[in-house]
Tab-separated table of C-alpha atoms in Angstrom:
chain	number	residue	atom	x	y	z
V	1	UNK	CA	-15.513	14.397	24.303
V	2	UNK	CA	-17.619	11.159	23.619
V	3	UNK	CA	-16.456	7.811	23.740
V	4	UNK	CA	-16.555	7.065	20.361
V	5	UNK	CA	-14.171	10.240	19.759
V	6	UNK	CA	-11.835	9.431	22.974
V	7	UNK	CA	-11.679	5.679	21.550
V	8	UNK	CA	-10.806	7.126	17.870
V	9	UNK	CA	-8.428	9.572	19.263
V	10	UNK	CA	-6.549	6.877	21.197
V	11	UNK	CA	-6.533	4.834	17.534
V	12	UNK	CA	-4.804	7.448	16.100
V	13	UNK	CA	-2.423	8.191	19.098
V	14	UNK	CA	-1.384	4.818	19.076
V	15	UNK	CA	-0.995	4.409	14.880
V	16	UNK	CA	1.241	7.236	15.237
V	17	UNK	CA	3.460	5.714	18.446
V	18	UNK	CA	3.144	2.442	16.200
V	19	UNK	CA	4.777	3.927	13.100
V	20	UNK	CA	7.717	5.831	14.909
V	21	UNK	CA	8.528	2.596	17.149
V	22	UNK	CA	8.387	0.085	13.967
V	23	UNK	CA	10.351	2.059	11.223
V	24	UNK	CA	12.866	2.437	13.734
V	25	UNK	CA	13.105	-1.068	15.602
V	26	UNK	CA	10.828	-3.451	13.383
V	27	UNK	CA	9.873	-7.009	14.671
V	28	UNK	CA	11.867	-5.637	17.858
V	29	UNK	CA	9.431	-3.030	18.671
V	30	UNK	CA	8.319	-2.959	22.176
V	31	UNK	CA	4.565	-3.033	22.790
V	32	UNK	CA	5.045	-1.035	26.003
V	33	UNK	CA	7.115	2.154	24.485
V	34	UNK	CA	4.436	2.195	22.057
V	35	UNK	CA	1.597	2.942	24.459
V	36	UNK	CA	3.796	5.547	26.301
V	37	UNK	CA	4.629	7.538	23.495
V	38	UNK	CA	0.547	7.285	22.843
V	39	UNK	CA	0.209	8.118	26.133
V	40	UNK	CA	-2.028	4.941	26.733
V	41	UNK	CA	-1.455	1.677	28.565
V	42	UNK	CA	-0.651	-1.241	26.941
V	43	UNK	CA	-3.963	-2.420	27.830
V	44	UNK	CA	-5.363	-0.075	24.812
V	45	UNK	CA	-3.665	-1.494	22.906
V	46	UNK	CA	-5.572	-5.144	23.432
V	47	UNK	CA	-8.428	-3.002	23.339
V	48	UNK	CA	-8.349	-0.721	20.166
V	49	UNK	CA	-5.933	-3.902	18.091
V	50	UNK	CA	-6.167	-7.170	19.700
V	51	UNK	CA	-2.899	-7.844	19.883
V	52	UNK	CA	0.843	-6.001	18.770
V	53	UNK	CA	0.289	-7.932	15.220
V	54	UNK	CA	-3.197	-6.521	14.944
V	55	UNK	CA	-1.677	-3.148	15.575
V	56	UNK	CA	0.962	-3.554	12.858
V	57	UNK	CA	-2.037	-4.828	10.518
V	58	UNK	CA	-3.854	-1.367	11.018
V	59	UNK	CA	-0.856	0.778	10.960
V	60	UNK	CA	-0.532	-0.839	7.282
V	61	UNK	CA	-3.874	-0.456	6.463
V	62	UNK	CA	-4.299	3.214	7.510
V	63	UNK	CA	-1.061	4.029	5.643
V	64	UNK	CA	-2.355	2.455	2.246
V	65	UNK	CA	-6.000	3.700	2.615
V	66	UNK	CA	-5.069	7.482	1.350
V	67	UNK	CA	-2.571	5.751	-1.241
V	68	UNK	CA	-5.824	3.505	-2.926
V	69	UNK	CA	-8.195	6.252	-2.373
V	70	UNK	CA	-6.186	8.733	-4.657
V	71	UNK	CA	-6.157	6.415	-7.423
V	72	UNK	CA	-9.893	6.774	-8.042
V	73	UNK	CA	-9.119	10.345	-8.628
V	74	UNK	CA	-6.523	10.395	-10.829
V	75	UNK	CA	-7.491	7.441	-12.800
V	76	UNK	CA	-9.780	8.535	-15.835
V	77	UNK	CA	-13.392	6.802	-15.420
V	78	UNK	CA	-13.703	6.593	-19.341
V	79	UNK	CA	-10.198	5.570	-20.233
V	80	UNK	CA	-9.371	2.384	-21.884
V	81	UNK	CA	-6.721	-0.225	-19.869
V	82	UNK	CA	-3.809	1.374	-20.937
V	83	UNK	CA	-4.517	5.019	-20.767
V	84	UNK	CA	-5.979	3.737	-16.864
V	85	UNK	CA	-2.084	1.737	-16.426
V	86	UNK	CA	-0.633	4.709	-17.634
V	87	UNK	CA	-2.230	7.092	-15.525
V	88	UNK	CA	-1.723	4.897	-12.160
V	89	UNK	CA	2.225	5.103	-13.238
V	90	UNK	CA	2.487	8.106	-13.909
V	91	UNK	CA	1.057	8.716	-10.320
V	92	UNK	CA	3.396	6.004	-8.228
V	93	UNK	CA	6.437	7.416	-10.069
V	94	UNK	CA	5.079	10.905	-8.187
V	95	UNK	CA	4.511	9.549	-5.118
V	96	UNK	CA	8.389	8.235	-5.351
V	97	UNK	CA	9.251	12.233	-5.276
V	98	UNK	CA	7.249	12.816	-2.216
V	99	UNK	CA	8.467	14.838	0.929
V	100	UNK	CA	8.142	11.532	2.836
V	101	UNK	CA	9.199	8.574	0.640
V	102	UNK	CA	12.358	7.343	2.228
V	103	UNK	CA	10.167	7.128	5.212
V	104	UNK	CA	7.668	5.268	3.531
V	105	UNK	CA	10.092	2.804	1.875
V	106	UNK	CA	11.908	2.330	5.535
V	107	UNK	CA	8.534	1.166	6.869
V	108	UNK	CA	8.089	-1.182	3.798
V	109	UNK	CA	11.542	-2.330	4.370
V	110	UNK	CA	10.873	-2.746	8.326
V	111	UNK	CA	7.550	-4.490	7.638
V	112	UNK	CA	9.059	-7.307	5.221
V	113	UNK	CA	11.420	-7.844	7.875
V	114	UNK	CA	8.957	-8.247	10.544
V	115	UNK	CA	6.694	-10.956	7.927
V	116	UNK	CA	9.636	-12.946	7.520
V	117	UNK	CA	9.981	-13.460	11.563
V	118	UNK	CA	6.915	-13.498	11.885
V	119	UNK	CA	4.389	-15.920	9.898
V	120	UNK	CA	1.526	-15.017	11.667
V	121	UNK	CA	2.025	-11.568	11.280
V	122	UNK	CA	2.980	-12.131	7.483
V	123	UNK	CA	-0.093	-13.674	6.511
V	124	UNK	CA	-2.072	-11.128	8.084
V	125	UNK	CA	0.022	-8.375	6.168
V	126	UNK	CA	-0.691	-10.003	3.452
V	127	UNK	CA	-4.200	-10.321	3.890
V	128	UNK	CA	-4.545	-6.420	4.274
V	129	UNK	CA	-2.647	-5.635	1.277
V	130	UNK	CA	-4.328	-7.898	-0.574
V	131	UNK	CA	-7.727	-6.421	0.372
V	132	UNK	CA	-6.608	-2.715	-0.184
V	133	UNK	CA	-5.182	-3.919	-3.692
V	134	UNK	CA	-9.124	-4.832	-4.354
V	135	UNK	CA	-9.779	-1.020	-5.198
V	136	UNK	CA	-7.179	-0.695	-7.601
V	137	UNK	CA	-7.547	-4.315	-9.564
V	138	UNK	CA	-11.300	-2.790	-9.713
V	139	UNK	CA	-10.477	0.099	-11.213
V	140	UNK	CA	-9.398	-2.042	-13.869
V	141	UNK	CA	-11.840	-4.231	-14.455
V	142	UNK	CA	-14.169	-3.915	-17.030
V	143	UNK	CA	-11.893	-1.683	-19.049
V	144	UNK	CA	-12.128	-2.175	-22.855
V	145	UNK	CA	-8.148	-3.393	-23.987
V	146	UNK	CA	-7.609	-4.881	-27.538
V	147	UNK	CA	-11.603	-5.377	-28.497
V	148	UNK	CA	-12.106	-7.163	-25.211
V	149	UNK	CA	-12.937	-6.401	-21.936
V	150	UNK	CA	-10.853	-6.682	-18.799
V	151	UNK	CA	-12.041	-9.701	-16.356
V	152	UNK	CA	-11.803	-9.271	-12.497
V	153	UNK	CA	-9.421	-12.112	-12.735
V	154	UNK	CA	-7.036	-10.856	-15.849
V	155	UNK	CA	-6.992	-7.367	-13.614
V	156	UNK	CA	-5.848	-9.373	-10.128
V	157	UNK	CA	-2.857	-10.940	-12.299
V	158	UNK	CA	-2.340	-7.155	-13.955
V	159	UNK	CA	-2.374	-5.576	-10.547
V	160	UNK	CA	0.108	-8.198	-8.919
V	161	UNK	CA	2.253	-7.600	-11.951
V	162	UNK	CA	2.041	-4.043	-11.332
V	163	UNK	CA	2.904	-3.881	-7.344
V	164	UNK	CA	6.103	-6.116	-8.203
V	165	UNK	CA	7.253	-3.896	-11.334
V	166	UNK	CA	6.847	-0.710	-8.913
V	167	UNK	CA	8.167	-1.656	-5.628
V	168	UNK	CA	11.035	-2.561	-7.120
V	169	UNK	CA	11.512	0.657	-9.245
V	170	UNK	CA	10.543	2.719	-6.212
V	171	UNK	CA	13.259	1.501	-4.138
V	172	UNK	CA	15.587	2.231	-7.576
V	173	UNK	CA	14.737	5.644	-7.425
V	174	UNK	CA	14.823	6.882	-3.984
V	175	UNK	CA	17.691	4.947	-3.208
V	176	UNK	CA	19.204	6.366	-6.439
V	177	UNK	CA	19.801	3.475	-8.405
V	178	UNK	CA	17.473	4.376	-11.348
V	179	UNK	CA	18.231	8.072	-12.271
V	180	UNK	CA	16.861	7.860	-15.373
V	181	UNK	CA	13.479	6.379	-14.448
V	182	UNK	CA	11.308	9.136	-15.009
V	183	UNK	CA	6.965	9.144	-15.156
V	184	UNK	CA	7.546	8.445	-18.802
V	185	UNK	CA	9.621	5.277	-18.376
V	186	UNK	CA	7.358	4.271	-14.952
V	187	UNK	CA	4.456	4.179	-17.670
V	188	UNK	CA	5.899	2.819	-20.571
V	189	UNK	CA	6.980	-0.141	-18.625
V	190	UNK	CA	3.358	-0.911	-17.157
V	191	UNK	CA	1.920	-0.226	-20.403
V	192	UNK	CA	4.353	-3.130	-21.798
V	193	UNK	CA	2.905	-5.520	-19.159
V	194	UNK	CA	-0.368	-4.647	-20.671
V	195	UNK	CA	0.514	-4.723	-24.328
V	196	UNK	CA	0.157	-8.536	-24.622
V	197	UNK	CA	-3.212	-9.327	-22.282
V	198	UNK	CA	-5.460	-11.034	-23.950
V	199	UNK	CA	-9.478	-10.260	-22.934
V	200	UNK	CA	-12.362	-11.720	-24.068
V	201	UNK	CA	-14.512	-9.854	-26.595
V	202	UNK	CA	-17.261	-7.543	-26.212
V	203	UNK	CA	-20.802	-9.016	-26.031
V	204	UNK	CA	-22.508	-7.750	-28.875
């Protein structure tokens, strides 16, 4: 094995250790049970992340890569801003069926808990988050909507719109507090975010 694949397998051995430790002890989480479960030293860690925060930034980051990178596939290249919105609904409110969801919201859970103790850590959460939500507010821009054309900056504000309209009815459903919030209702409620946006008209 070369040392760039020992190094990567050691990244992934300790992203793995990472998520099991943090969903189930948060801003608690021990540095040192991480690396054993990896089977590492602690000293890989420092190595591979930089620190335990640097190591929670990744473990974010590697768990919303796959999430961004399926949105360029199911979100039509030649669709308008609303069939695009509708389309990236129709897709989270899947994703909220998924064998692993309550998982997935326990680590969200976990991880706002460990940004409010932590600032440092908080801004750097935020950071990464912000710079995964890049592909999607791309995806939107540039979009025809009402005889316009979607700015960068109109799609940022869309796309933080968006991530607060769907966290919140992700944790509705999986926790069972919005039965009735089916794909249709995921997408008619982005679309009505969308329904008033104003873009600036087409160059002629």
């Amino acid at each position: 094995m070369t040392r760039a694949e020992t190094k990567e397998r050691n990244r992934r051995a300790l992203l793995d250790a990472a998520y099991e430790v943090v969903s189930r002890d948060g801003y608690r989480a021990r540095l040192d049970e991480i690396a054993e479960r990896a089977g590492l030293t602690t000293g890989a860690v420092y190595s591979l992340f930089g620190s335990k925060n640097g190591l929670v930034v990744a473990l974010v980051a590697d768990h919303l890569r796959p999430y961004y990178e399926e949105i360029e596939q199911i979100v039509p290249g030649g669709a308008d801003l609303l069939g695009a919105v509708d389309a990236f609904a129709r897709h989270y409110r899947r994703s909220c069926d998924a064998p692993g969801a309550r998982s997935v919201l326990s680590l969200q859970i976990t991880l706002l808990d460990m940004a409010v103790h932590d600032q440092d850590l908080g801004d750097r959460l935020a950071a990464s988050v912000r710079s995964q939500e890049q592909q999607l507010i791309a995806q939107f821009t540039g979009r025809s909507h009402g005889g316009g054309v979607v700015t960068a900056h109109q799609a940022q504000r869309l796309t933080t719109a968006l991530r607060a309209l769907f966290v919140g009815l992700n944790q509705g459903v999986v926790l069972g507090l919005a039965p009735d919030a089916d794909e249709q209702y995921f997408a008619d409620a982005a679309v009505a975010l969308v329904s008033g946006l104003s873009v600036p008209p087409q160059q002629r």
